[in-house]
CSV table of C-alpha atoms in Angstrom, one decimal:
chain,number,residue,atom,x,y,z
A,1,UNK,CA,0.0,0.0,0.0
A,2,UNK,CA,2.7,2.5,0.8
A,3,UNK,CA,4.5,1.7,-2.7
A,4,UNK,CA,0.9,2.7,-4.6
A,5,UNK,CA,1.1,6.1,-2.0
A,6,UNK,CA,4.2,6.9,-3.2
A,7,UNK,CA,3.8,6.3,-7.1
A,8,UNK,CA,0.7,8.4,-7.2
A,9,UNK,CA,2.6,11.3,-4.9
A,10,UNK,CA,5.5,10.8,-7.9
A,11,UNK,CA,3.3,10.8,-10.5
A,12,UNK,CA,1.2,13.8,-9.4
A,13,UNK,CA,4.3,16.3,-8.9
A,14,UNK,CA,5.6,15.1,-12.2
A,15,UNK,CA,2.6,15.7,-14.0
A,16,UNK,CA,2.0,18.9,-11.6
A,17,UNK,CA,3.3,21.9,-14.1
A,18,UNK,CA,0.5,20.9,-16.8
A,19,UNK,CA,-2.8,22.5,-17.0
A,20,UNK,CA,-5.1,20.0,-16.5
A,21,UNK,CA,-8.9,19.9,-17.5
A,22,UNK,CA,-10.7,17.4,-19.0
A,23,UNK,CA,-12.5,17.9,-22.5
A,24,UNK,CA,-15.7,16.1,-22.1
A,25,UNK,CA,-17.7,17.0,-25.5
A,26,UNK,CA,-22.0,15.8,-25.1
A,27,UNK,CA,-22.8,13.3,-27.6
A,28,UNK,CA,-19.4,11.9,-28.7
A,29,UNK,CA,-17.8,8.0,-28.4
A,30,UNK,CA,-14.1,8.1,-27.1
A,31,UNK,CA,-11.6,5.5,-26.2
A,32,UNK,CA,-9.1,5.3,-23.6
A,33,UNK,CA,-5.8,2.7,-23.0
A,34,UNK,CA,-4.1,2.1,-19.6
A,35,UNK,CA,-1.2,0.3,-18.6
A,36,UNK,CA,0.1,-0.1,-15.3
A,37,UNK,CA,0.2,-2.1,-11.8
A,38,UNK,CA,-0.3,-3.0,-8.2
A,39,UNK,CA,-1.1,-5.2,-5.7
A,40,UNK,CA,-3.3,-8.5,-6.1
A,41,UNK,CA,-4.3,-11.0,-2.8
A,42,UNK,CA,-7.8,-13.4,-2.4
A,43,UNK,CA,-10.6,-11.7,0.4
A,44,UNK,CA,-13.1,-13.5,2.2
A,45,UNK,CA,-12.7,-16.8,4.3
A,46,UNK,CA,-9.0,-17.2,3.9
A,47,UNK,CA,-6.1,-17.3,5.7
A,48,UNK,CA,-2.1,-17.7,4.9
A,49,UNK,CA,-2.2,-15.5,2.1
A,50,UNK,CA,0.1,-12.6,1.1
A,51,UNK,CA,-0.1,-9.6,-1.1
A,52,UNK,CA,2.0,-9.8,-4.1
A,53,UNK,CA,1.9,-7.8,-7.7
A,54,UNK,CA,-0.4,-7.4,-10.5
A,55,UNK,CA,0.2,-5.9,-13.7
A,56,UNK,CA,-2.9,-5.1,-16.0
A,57,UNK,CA,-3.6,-3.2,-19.3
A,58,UNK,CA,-7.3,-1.7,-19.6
A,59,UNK,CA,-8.9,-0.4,-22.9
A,60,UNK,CA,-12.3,1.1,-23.2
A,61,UNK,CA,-15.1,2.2,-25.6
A,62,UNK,CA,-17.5,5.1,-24.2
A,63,UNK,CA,-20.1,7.6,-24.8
A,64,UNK,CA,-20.8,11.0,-23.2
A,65,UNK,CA,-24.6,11.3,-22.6
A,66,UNK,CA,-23.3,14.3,-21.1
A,67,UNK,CA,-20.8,16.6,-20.0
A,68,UNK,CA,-20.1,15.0,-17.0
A,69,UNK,CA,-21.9,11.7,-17.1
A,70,UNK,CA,-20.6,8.8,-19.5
A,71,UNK,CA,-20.8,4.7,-19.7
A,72,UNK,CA,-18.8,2.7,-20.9
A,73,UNK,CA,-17.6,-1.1,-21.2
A,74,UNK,CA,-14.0,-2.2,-21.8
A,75,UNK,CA,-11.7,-4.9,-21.4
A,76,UNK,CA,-8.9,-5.6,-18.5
A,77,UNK,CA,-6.5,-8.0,-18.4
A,78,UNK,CA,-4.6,-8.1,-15.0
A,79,UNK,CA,-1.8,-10.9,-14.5
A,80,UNK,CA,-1.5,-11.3,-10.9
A,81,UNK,CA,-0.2,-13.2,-7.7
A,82,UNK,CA,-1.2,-14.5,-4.5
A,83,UNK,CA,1.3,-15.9,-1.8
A,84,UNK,CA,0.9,-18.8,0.2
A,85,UNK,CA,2.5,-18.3,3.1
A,86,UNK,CA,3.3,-22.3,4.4
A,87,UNK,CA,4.4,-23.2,1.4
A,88,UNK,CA,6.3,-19.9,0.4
A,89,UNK,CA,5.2,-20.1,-2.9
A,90,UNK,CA,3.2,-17.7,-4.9
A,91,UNK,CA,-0.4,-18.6,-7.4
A,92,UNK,CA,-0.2,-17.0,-10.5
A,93,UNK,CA,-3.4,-15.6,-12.6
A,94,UNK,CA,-4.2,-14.9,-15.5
A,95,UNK,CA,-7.6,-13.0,-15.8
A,96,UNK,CA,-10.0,-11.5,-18.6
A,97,UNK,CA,-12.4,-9.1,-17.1
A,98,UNK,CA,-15.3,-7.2,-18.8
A,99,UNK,CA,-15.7,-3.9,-16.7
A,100,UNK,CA,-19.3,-2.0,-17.7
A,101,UNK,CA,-18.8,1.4,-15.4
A,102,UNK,CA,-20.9,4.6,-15.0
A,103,UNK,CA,-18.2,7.5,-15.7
A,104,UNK,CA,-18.9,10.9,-13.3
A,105,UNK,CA,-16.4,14.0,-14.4
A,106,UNK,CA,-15.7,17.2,-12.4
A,107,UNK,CA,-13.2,19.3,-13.6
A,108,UNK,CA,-9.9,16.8,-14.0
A,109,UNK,CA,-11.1,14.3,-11.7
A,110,UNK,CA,-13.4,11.3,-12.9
A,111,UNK,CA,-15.1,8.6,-10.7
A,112,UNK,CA,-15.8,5.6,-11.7
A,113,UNK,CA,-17.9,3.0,-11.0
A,114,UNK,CA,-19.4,-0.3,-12.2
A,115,UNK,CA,-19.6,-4.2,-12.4
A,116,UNK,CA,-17.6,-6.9,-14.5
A,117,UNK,CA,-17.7,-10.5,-15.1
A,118,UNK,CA,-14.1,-12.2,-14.4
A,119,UNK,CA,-12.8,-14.8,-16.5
A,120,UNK,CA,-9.6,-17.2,-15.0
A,121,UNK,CA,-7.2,-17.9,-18.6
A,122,UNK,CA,-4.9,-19.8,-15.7
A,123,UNK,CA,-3.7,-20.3,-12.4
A,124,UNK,CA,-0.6,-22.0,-12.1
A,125,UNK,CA,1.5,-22.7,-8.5
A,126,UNK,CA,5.2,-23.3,-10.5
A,127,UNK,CA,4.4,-26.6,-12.3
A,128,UNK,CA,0.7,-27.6,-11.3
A,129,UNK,CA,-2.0,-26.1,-13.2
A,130,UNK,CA,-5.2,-25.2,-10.4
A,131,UNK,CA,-7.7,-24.0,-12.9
A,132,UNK,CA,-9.7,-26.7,-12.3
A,133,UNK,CA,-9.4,-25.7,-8.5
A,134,UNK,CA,-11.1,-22.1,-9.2
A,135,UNK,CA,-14.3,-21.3,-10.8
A,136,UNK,CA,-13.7,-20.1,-14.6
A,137,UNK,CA,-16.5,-17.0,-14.3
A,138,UNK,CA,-17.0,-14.5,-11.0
A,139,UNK,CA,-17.8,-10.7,-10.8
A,140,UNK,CA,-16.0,-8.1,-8.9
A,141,UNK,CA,-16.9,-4.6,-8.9
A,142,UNK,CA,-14.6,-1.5,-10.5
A,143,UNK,CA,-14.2,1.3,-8.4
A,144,UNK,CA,-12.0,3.7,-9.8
A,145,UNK,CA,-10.4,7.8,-9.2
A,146,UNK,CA,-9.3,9.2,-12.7
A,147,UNK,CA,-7.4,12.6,-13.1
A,148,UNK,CA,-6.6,13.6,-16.1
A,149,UNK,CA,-2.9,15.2,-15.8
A,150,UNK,CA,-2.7,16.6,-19.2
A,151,UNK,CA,-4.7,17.6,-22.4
A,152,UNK,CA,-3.4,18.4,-25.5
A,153,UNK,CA,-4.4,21.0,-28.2
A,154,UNK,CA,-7.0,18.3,-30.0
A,155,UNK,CA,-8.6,17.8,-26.5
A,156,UNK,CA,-7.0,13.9,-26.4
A,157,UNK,CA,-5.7,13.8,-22.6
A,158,UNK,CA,-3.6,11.5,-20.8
A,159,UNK,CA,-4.8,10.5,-17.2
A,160,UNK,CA,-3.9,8.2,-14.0
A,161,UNK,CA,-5.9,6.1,-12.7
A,162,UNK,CA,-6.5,4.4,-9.2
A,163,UNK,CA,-9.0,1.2,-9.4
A,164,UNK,CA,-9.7,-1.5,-7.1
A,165,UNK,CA,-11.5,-4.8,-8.0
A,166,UNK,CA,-14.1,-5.6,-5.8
A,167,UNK,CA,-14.4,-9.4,-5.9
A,168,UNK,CA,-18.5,-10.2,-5.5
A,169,UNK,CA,-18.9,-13.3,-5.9
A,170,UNK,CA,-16.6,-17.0,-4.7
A,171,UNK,CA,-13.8,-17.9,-6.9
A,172,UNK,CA,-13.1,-21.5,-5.3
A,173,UNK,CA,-15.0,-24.4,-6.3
A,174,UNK,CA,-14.6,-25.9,-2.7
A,175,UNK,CA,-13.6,-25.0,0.5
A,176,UNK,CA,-10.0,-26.3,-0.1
A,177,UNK,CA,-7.6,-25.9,-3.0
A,178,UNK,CA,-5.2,-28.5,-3.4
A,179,UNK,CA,-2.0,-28.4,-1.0
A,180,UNK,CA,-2.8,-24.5,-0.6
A,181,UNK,CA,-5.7,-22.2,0.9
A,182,UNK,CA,-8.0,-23.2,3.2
A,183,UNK,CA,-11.1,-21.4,3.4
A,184,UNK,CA,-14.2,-21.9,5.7
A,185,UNK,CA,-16.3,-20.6,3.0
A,186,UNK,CA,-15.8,-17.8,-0.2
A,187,UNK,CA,-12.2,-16.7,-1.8
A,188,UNK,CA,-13.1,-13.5,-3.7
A,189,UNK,CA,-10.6,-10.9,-5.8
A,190,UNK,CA,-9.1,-8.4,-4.6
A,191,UNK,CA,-6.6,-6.0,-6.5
A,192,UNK,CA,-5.5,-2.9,-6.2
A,193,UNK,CA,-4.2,-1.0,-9.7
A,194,UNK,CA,-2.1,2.0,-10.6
A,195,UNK,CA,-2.4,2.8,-14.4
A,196,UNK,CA,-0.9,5.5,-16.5
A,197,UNK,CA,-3.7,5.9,-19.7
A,198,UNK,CA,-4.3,7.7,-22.7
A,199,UNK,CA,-7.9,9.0,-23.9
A,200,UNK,CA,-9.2,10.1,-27.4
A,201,UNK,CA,-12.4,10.7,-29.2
A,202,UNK,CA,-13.6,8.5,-32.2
């Protein structure tokens, strides 16, 4: 958490000589791409996990029904980790994710907010494959603080962006995954991004 403080605090004074406002124009489609990272671990009814890192690209299709009010759906795809503590190994994932968001702009700032459908490409632990462990489909919710750090002349504007994935539903088929977690009950997402974006109109 204190690694994600301090890239924001770097990334804001870096970005902190630009003029920065965001140009929202009523009844146009625009797209945005984002790279970055963070920090991935499961929530829920787990124990003898640890936090480890995530790295994610996000690219998205939307449409300003307003000024300040916009949906739109994308896709994310985050690679991330889990540690097990006892065996002091990490359990690697690869995930697809579908995020549908409601887009809220204010001057530079955007919040955003929404639900998407997960989908598990892999989770491997070294050698041993335990997809078959974790369900392939789950939903987490996209909460997400956008500022957009600098616009250009054409009104395209580059932004960063600080989202967490809220897992909803269980990921784990059963209450134990093989010579890993134990859980009494759900193992849900949970990851923490920082990503550096671009944003255009089409």
């Amino acid at each position: 958490m204190k690694t994600v403080r301090f890239l924001l605090l770097a990334a804001v004074l870096l970005c902190g000589n630009f003029a920065a406002q965001a140009q929202i124009r009523q009844g146009e489609w625009y797209s945005s791409y984002a790279l970055g990272g963070g920090m991935s671990t499961f929530a829920g009814d787990v124990k003898d996990v640890k936090t480890r890192w995530a790295l994610a690209f996000n690219a998205e299709v939307g449409y300003n029904l307003t000024d300040w009010f916009a949906p739109s759906a994308g896709i994310t795809n985050t690679y991330q980790s889990v540690g097990f503590l006892d065996a002091d190994k990490d359990l690697w994932l690869d995930v697809l994710s579908v995020p549908v968001l409601m887009n809220f702009s204010a001057g530079p700032f955007t919040l955003k907010a929404g639900i998407q459908p997960d989908f598990i490409l892999s989770a491997r632990m070294n050698s041993t494959n335990y997809a078959s462990d974790l369900k392939t489909f789950s939903l987490s919710a996209p909460l997400a603080l956008n500022w957009n750090c600098y616009t250009d002349d054409d009104g395209d504007l580059w932004f960063l962006e600080l989202r967490y994935h809220l897992g909803l539903t269980k990921m784990n088929k059963d209450d134990q995954i093989r010579n890993a977690w134990f859980s009494n009950g759900s193992i849900r997402n949970s990851v923490l991004l920082l990503t550096i974006g671009y944003k255009c109109d089409l």
